[in-house]
Amino acid sequence: MSVLDPRLGRHGHRPAPSLSLWDDTLRLALARVHEVCGTARRTLALRIAAAAGGPVLWIAPARSTASLNPSGMAGMLAPRDVLFVTADRPADMLWAMEETLRSGAASVAIADLSDPPAMTPVRRLHLAAEAGAGTGPCRPLGLILTPGAGGAPGVETRWRMDPAHLPGHDRWRLERLHARMAPPRAWTIEERPAHDAEAGTPAPAAWLRV
């Protein structure tokens, strides 16, 4: 289930529903399409999908050599919550993402692309996500994964994540490169082991800003 912002904005208007990753400085508007780039883009996409909750549709190229390793989902998403789909062409990947968003049947639809899409497909994805929010059980969130610094036009936000590991510390540099309602900003994120006090066993690792 997506985490919604319960607060009311100025003049009694409710702000657009959004997903919070860590706090109010890291939010993603639901029923919109966001871009995730950088060498750790798939790791960030998994964290976003975990925060949103299932079901998740992950669309990848049929002949990709950089497929997602299911073991990398450990501690973030249950395999049963993710449906993997492959397509031969980027146009087919975008079509599958558009139809998924329009149905509102998945919390997150992810397209792992080799290049940023053009403006027209991005607009269609936004419209599909808005339609799905009104008719389906979820307020779907769309993620476009692109290499390098990204550059898809018309996205709601663009995020980049790259490894910044230190000896004994799993760290990443997270950057907000573009957002309609927020300035560019960067954070250092660290993954730290968590512990379930009630069960007395290790819990999924926590991501903390440092």
PDB file of C-alpha atoms in Angstrom:
ATOM      1  CA  MET A   1       0.000   0.000   0.000  1.00  0.00           C
ATOM      2  CA  SER A   2       1.318   3.437  -0.901  1.00  0.00           C
ATOM      3  CA  VAL A   3       2.147   5.911   1.844  1.00  0.00           C
ATOM      4  CA  LEU A   4      -0.065   8.959   1.418  1.00  0.00           C
ATOM      5  CA  ASP A   5       0.534  12.419   2.833  1.00  0.00           C
ATOM      6  CA  PRO A   6      -2.309  12.982   5.326  1.00  0.00           C
ATOM      7  CA  ARG A   7      -1.767  16.726   5.747  1.00  0.00           C
ATOM      8  CA  LEU A   8      -3.872  19.465   4.276  1.00  0.00           C
ATOM      9  CA  GLY A   9      -2.160  22.238   2.356  1.00  0.00           C
ATOM     10  CA  ARG A  10      -2.877  25.952   2.351  1.00  0.00           C
ATOM     11  CA  HIS A  11      -6.429  27.161   1.831  1.00  0.00           C
ATOM     12  CA  GLY A  12      -7.758  23.745   2.849  1.00  0.00           C
ATOM     13  CA  HIS A  13      -6.526  21.978  -0.288  1.00  0.00           C
ATOM     14  CA  ARG A  14      -5.126  18.497   0.074  1.00  0.00           C
ATOM     15  CA  PRO A  15      -1.674  18.121  -1.506  1.00  0.00           C
ATOM     16  CA  ALA A  16      -1.258  15.579  -4.275  1.00  0.00           C
ATOM     17  CA  PRO A  17      -0.865  12.054  -2.859  1.00  0.00           C
ATOM     18  CA  SER A  18       2.791  11.093  -2.746  1.00  0.00           C
ATOM     19  CA  LEU A  19       5.154   8.350  -1.676  1.00  0.00           C
ATOM     20  CA  SER A  20       7.678   9.113   1.061  1.00  0.00           C
ATOM     21  CA  LEU A  21      11.035   7.341   0.886  1.00  0.00           C
ATOM     22  CA  TRP A  22      12.615   8.703   4.062  1.00  0.00           C
ATOM     23  CA  ASP A  23      11.061  12.034   4.996  1.00  0.00           C
ATOM     24  CA  ASP A  24       9.297  15.015   3.433  1.00  0.00           C
ATOM     25  CA  THR A  25      12.400  15.976   1.441  1.00  0.00           C
ATOM     26  CA  LEU A  26      12.244  12.726  -0.525  1.00  0.00           C
ATOM     27  CA  ARG A  27       8.766  12.311  -1.968  1.00  0.00           C
ATOM     28  CA  LEU A  28       7.427  11.041  -5.285  1.00  0.00           C
ATOM     29  CA  ALA A  29       4.015  12.138  -6.546  1.00  0.00           C
ATOM     30  CA  LEU A  30       1.703   9.216  -7.254  1.00  0.00           C
ATOM     31  CA  ALA A  31      -0.141   8.873 -10.566  1.00  0.00           C
ATOM     32  CA  ARG A  32       2.894  10.447 -12.252  1.00  0.00           C
ATOM     33  CA  VAL A  33       5.986   9.209 -14.087  1.00  0.00           C
ATOM     34  CA  HIS A  34       9.493   9.664 -12.674  1.00  0.00           C
ATOM     35  CA  GLU A  35      12.937   8.968 -14.139  1.00  0.00           C
ATOM     36  CA  VAL A  36      15.683   7.070 -12.298  1.00  0.00           C
ATOM     37  CA  CYS A  37      19.190   7.033 -13.758  1.00  0.00           C
ATOM     38  CA  GLY A  38      22.782   6.320 -12.723  1.00  0.00           C
ATOM     39  CA  THR A  39      24.649   3.067 -12.200  1.00  0.00           C
ATOM     40  CA  ALA A  40      22.559   2.142  -9.138  1.00  0.00           C
ATOM     41  CA  ARG A  41      19.215   2.983 -10.766  1.00  0.00           C
ATOM     42  CA  ARG A  42      17.846  -0.536 -10.340  1.00  0.00           C
ATOM     43  CA  THR A  43      18.718  -0.523  -6.637  1.00  0.00           C
ATOM     44  CA  LEU A  44      16.854   2.756  -6.169  1.00  0.00           C
ATOM     45  CA  ALA A  45      13.901   1.449  -8.178  1.00  0.00           C
ATOM     46  CA  LEU A  46      13.705  -1.551  -5.854  1.00  0.00           C
ATOM     47  CA  ARG A  47      13.690   0.722  -2.810  1.00  0.00           C
ATOM     48  CA  ILE A  48      10.914   2.836  -4.299  1.00  0.00           C
ATOM     49  CA  ALA A  49       8.903  -0.271  -5.173  1.00  0.00           C
ATOM     50  CA  ALA A  50       9.407  -1.634  -1.655  1.00  0.00           C
ATOM     51  CA  ALA A  51       8.149   1.633  -0.156  1.00  0.00           C
ATOM     52  CA  ALA A  52       5.077   1.556  -2.399  1.00  0.00           C
ATOM     53  CA  GLY A  53       4.328  -2.119  -1.803  1.00  0.00           C
ATOM     54  CA  GLY A  54       3.185  -4.643  -4.384  1.00  0.00           C
ATOM     55  CA  PRO A  55       2.110  -5.520  -6.890  1.00  0.00           C
ATOM     56  CA  VAL A  56       4.986  -4.319  -9.095  1.00  0.00           C
ATOM     57  CA  LEU A  57       5.440  -4.790 -12.849  1.00  0.00           C
ATOM     58  CA  TRP A  58       9.080  -4.757 -14.033  1.00  0.00           C
ATOM     59  CA  ILE A  59       9.497  -4.483 -17.822  1.00  0.00           C
ATOM     60  CA  ALA A  60      12.917  -5.207 -19.337  1.00  0.00           C
ATOM     61  CA  PRO A  61      14.380  -5.721 -22.827  1.00  0.00           C
ATOM     62  CA  ALA A  62      14.141  -9.314 -24.001  1.00  0.00           C
ATOM     63  CA  ARG A  63      17.830  -9.459 -24.937  1.00  0.00           C
ATOM     64  CA  SER A  64      19.253  -7.436 -22.070  1.00  0.00           C
ATOM     65  CA  THR A  65      22.570  -8.542 -20.553  1.00  0.00           C
ATOM     66  CA  ALA A  66      21.896  -6.525 -17.382  1.00  0.00           C
ATOM     67  CA  SER A  67      18.833  -8.326 -16.091  1.00  0.00           C
ATOM     68  CA  LEU A  68      17.731  -7.890 -12.498  1.00  0.00           C
ATOM     69  CA  ASN A  69      19.075 -10.526 -10.116  1.00  0.00           C
ATOM     70  CA  PRO A  70      16.177 -11.800  -7.966  1.00  0.00           C
ATOM     71  CA  SER A  71      18.577 -12.315  -5.047  1.00  0.00           C
ATOM     72  CA  GLY A  72      19.139  -8.554  -5.053  1.00  0.00           C
ATOM     73  CA  MET A  73      15.514  -8.142  -3.995  1.00  0.00           C
ATOM     74  CA  ALA A  74      16.160  -9.846  -0.661  1.00  0.00           C
ATOM     75  CA  GLY A  75      15.006  -7.708   2.227  1.00  0.00           C
ATOM     76  CA  MET A  76      13.165  -5.294  -0.060  1.00  0.00           C
ATOM     77  CA  LEU A  77      10.459  -7.053  -2.059  1.00  0.00           C
ATOM     78  CA  ALA A  78       8.911 -10.488  -1.916  1.00  0.00           C
ATOM     79  CA  PRO A  79       9.291 -12.237  -5.302  1.00  0.00           C
ATOM     80  CA  ARG A  80       5.546 -12.942  -5.315  1.00  0.00           C
ATOM     81  CA  ASP A  81       4.886  -9.191  -5.443  1.00  0.00           C
ATOM     82  CA  VAL A  82       6.857  -8.659  -8.673  1.00  0.00           C
ATOM     83  CA  LEU A  83       5.825  -9.649 -12.178  1.00  0.00           C
ATOM     84  CA  PHE A  84       8.685  -9.614 -14.703  1.00  0.00           C
ATOM     85  CA  VAL A  85       7.876  -8.920 -18.352  1.00  0.00           C
ATOM     86  CA  THR A  86      10.201  -8.723 -21.362  1.00  0.00           C
ATOM     87  CA  ALA A  87       9.644  -7.021 -24.700  1.00  0.00           C
ATOM     88  CA  ASP A  88      11.640  -6.916 -27.928  1.00  0.00           C
ATOM     89  CA  ARG A  89      11.349  -3.188 -28.623  1.00  0.00           C
ATOM     90  CA  PRO A  90      11.358  -0.037 -26.475  1.00  0.00           C
ATOM     91  CA  ALA A  91       7.995   0.876 -28.005  1.00  0.00           C
ATOM     92  CA  ASP A  92       6.554  -2.412 -26.752  1.00  0.00           C
ATOM     93  CA  MET A  93       8.008  -1.806 -23.280  1.00  0.00           C
ATOM     94  CA  LEU A  94       6.398   1.627 -23.138  1.00  0.00           C
ATOM     95  CA  TRP A  95       3.091   0.210 -24.372  1.00  0.00           C
ATOM     96  CA  ALA A  96       3.123  -2.433 -21.628  1.00  0.00           C
ATOM     97  CA  MET A  97       3.913   0.236 -19.040  1.00  0.00           C
ATOM     98  CA  GLU A  98       1.153   2.495 -20.351  1.00  0.00           C
ATOM     99  CA  GLU A  99      -1.466  -0.252 -20.197  1.00  0.00           C
ATOM    100  CA  THR A 100      -0.376  -1.232 -16.690  1.00  0.00           C
ATOM    101  CA  LEU A 101      -0.594   2.342 -15.431  1.00  0.00           C
ATOM    102  CA  ARG A 102      -3.999   2.820 -17.052  1.00  0.00           C
ATOM    103  CA  SER A 103      -5.370  -0.279 -15.343  1.00  0.00           C
ATOM    104  CA  GLY A 104      -4.353   0.938 -11.879  1.00  0.00           C
ATOM    105  CA  ALA A 105      -3.719  -2.706 -10.994  1.00  0.00           C
ATOM    106  CA  ALA A 106      -0.077  -2.242  -9.925  1.00  0.00           C
ATOM    107  CA  SER A 107       1.393   0.117  -7.357  1.00  0.00           C
ATOM    108  CA  VAL A 108       4.512   0.608  -9.477  1.00  0.00           C
ATOM    109  CA  ALA A 109       5.240   0.024 -13.165  1.00  0.00           C
ATOM    110  CA  ILE A 110       8.932   0.068 -14.105  1.00  0.00           C
ATOM    111  CA  ALA A 111      10.418   0.197 -17.614  1.00  0.00           C
ATOM    112  CA  ASP A 112      14.170  -0.556 -17.729  1.00  0.00           C
ATOM    113  CA  LEU A 113      15.071   1.301 -20.926  1.00  0.00           C
ATOM    114  CA  SER A 114      18.348   1.581 -22.838  1.00  0.00           C
ATOM    115  CA  ASP A 115      17.668   5.215 -23.824  1.00  0.00           C
ATOM    116  CA  PRO A 116      15.393   8.016 -22.583  1.00  0.00           C
ATOM    117  CA  PRO A 117      12.007   8.076 -24.346  1.00  0.00           C
ATOM    118  CA  ALA A 118      10.670  11.088 -26.234  1.00  0.00           C
ATOM    119  CA  MET A 119       8.158  13.619 -24.926  1.00  0.00           C
ATOM    120  CA  THR A 120       5.064  12.067 -26.514  1.00  0.00           C
ATOM    121  CA  PRO A 121       5.427   8.633 -24.860  1.00  0.00           C
ATOM    122  CA  VAL A 122       6.100  10.302 -21.501  1.00  0.00           C
ATOM    123  CA  ARG A 123       2.925  12.370 -21.839  1.00  0.00           C
ATOM    124  CA  ARG A 124       0.951   9.238 -22.647  1.00  0.00           C
ATOM    125  CA  LEU A 125       2.350   7.557 -19.540  1.00  0.00           C
ATOM    126  CA  HIS A 126       1.306  10.506 -17.353  1.00  0.00           C
ATOM    127  CA  LEU A 127      -2.223  10.389 -18.757  1.00  0.00           C
ATOM    128  CA  ALA A 128      -2.401   6.631 -18.255  1.00  0.00           C
ATOM    129  CA  ALA A 129      -1.246   6.924 -14.632  1.00  0.00           C
ATOM    130  CA  GLU A 130      -3.844   9.613 -13.945  1.00  0.00           C
ATOM    131  CA  ALA A 131      -6.557   7.441 -15.488  1.00  0.00           C
ATOM    132  CA  GLY A 132      -5.467   4.412 -13.469  1.00  0.00           C
ATOM    133  CA  ALA A 133      -5.628   6.393 -10.241  1.00  0.00           C
ATOM    134  CA  GLY A 134      -9.287   7.096 -10.926  1.00  0.00           C
ATOM    135  CA  THR A 135     -10.410   3.623 -11.944  1.00  0.00           C
ATOM    136  CA  GLY A 136      -8.059   1.029 -10.456  1.00  0.00           C
ATOM    137  CA  PRO A 137      -7.313  -0.173  -6.924  1.00  0.00           C
ATOM    138  CA  CYS A 138      -3.934   1.644  -6.824  1.00  0.00           C
ATOM    139  CA  ARG A 139      -2.621   5.130  -7.456  1.00  0.00           C
ATOM    140  CA  PRO A 140       0.092   3.867  -9.797  1.00  0.00           C
ATOM    141  CA  LEU A 141       3.589   5.288  -9.888  1.00  0.00           C
ATOM    142  CA  GLY A 142       5.626   4.997 -13.090  1.00  0.00           C
ATOM    143  CA  LEU A 143       9.413   4.658 -13.112  1.00  0.00           C
ATOM    144  CA  ILE A 144      11.533   5.008 -16.239  1.00  0.00           C
ATOM    145  CA  LEU A 145      15.047   3.628 -15.747  1.00  0.00           C
ATOM    146  CA  THR A 146      17.674   5.144 -18.052  1.00  0.00           C
ATOM    147  CA  PRO A 147      21.487   4.916 -18.181  1.00  0.00           C
ATOM    148  CA  GLY A 148      23.938   7.709 -17.453  1.00  0.00           C
ATOM    149  CA  ALA A 149      22.403  11.022 -16.472  1.00  0.00           C
ATOM    150  CA  GLY A 150      19.043  10.216 -18.022  1.00  0.00           C
ATOM    151  CA  GLY A 151      17.247  13.012 -19.808  1.00  0.00           C
ATOM    152  CA  ALA A 152      13.676  11.929 -20.541  1.00  0.00           C
ATOM    153  CA  PRO A 153      11.619  15.084 -21.236  1.00  0.00           C
ATOM    154  CA  GLY A 154       8.422  15.800 -19.338  1.00  0.00           C
ATOM    155  CA  VAL A 155       9.022  13.561 -16.312  1.00  0.00           C
ATOM    156  CA  GLU A 156       7.737  14.679 -12.925  1.00  0.00           C
ATOM    157  CA  THR A 157      11.146  14.171 -11.288  1.00  0.00           C
ATOM    158  CA  ARG A 158      14.565  12.815 -12.245  1.00  0.00           C
ATOM    159  CA  TRP A 159      16.764  10.994  -9.710  1.00  0.00           C
ATOM    160  CA  ARG A 160      20.291   9.648 -10.033  1.00  0.00           C
ATOM    161  CA  MET A 161      21.947   7.124  -7.738  1.00  0.00           C
ATOM    162  CA  ASP A 162      25.521   5.820  -7.884  1.00  0.00           C
ATOM    163  CA  PRO A 163      27.609   3.727  -5.484  1.00  0.00           C
ATOM    164  CA  ALA A 164      29.734   5.618  -2.951  1.00  0.00           C
ATOM    165  CA  HIS A 165      30.835   2.670  -0.838  1.00  0.00           C
ATOM    166  CA  LEU A 166      33.491   2.862   1.875  1.00  0.00           C
ATOM    167  CA  PRO A 167      35.236  -0.039   3.640  1.00  0.00           C
ATOM    168  CA  GLY A 168      32.593  -1.559   5.880  1.00  0.00           C
ATOM    169  CA  HIS A 169      29.897   0.860   4.702  1.00  0.00           C
ATOM    170  CA  ASP A 170      27.411   0.322   1.871  1.00  0.00           C
ATOM    171  CA  ARG A 171      26.727   3.851   0.701  1.00  0.00           C
ATOM    172  CA  TRP A 172      25.180   5.558  -2.305  1.00  0.00           C
ATOM    173  CA  ARG A 173      25.049   9.118  -3.575  1.00  0.00           C
ATOM    174  CA  LEU A 174      21.466  10.086  -4.365  1.00  0.00           C
ATOM    175  CA  GLU A 175      20.761  13.198  -6.420  1.00  0.00           C
ATOM    176  CA  ARG A 176      17.514  14.916  -7.289  1.00  0.00           C
ATOM    177  CA  LEU A 177      18.440  16.282 -10.705  1.00  0.00           C
ATOM    178  CA  HIS A 178      15.037  17.666 -11.633  1.00  0.00           C
ATOM    179  CA  ALA A 179      11.683  18.217  -9.970  1.00  0.00           C
ATOM    180  CA  ARG A 180       8.776  20.461 -10.808  1.00  0.00           C
ATOM    181  CA  MET A 181       8.333  21.645  -7.231  1.00  0.00           C
ATOM    182  CA  ALA A 182      11.780  21.239  -5.618  1.00  0.00           C
ATOM    183  CA  PRO A 183      15.371  22.342  -6.303  1.00  0.00           C
ATOM    184  CA  PRO A 184      18.250  19.996  -7.164  1.00  0.00           C
ATOM    185  CA  ARG A 185      19.774  18.362  -4.111  1.00  0.00           C
ATOM    186  CA  ALA A 186      22.111  15.513  -3.130  1.00  0.00           C
ATOM    187  CA  TRP A 187      22.222  13.061  -0.222  1.00  0.00           C
ATOM    188  CA  THR A 188      24.452  10.253   1.006  1.00  0.00           C
ATOM    189  CA  ILE A 189      22.471   7.122   1.802  1.00  0.00           C
ATOM    190  CA  GLU A 190      23.823   4.230   3.867  1.00  0.00           C
ATOM    191  CA  GLU A 191      22.443   0.744   4.292  1.00  0.00           C
ATOM    192  CA  ARG A 192      22.715  -0.516   7.857  1.00  0.00           C
ATOM    193  CA  PRO A 193      21.688  -3.875   9.341  1.00  0.00           C
ATOM    194  CA  ALA A 194      18.416  -3.805  11.248  1.00  0.00           C
ATOM    195  CA  HIS A 195      17.238  -6.083  14.052  1.00  0.00           C
ATOM    196  CA  ASP A 196      13.749  -7.303  14.883  1.00  0.00           C
ATOM    197  CA  ALA A 197      13.626  -6.872  18.663  1.00  0.00           C
ATOM    198  CA  GLU A 198      10.473  -8.970  19.089  1.00  0.00           C
ATOM    199  CA  ALA A 199      11.674 -11.885  17.002  1.00  0.00           C
ATOM    200  CA  GLY A 200      15.297 -11.547  18.080  1.00  0.00           C
ATOM    201  CA  THR A 201      16.411 -12.000  14.489  1.00  0.00           C
ATOM    202  CA  PRO A 202      17.926  -9.777  11.787  1.00  0.00           C
ATOM    203  CA  ALA A 203      15.400  -7.670   9.886  1.00  0.00           C
ATOM    204  CA  PRO A 204      15.618  -6.144   6.405  1.00  0.00           C
ATOM    205  CA  ALA A 205      18.431  -3.613   6.221  1.00  0.00           C
ATOM    206  CA  ALA A 206      17.478  -0.006   6.825  1.00  0.00           C
ATOM    207  CA  TRP A 207      18.525   2.851   4.559  1.00  0.00           C
ATOM    208  CA  LEU A 208      19.542   5.993   6.417  1.00  0.00           C
ATOM    209  CA  ARG A 209      20.679   9.429   5.344  1.00  0.00           C
ATOM    210  CA  VAL A 210      24.168  10.225   6.648  1.00  0.00           C
TER     211      VAL A 210
END
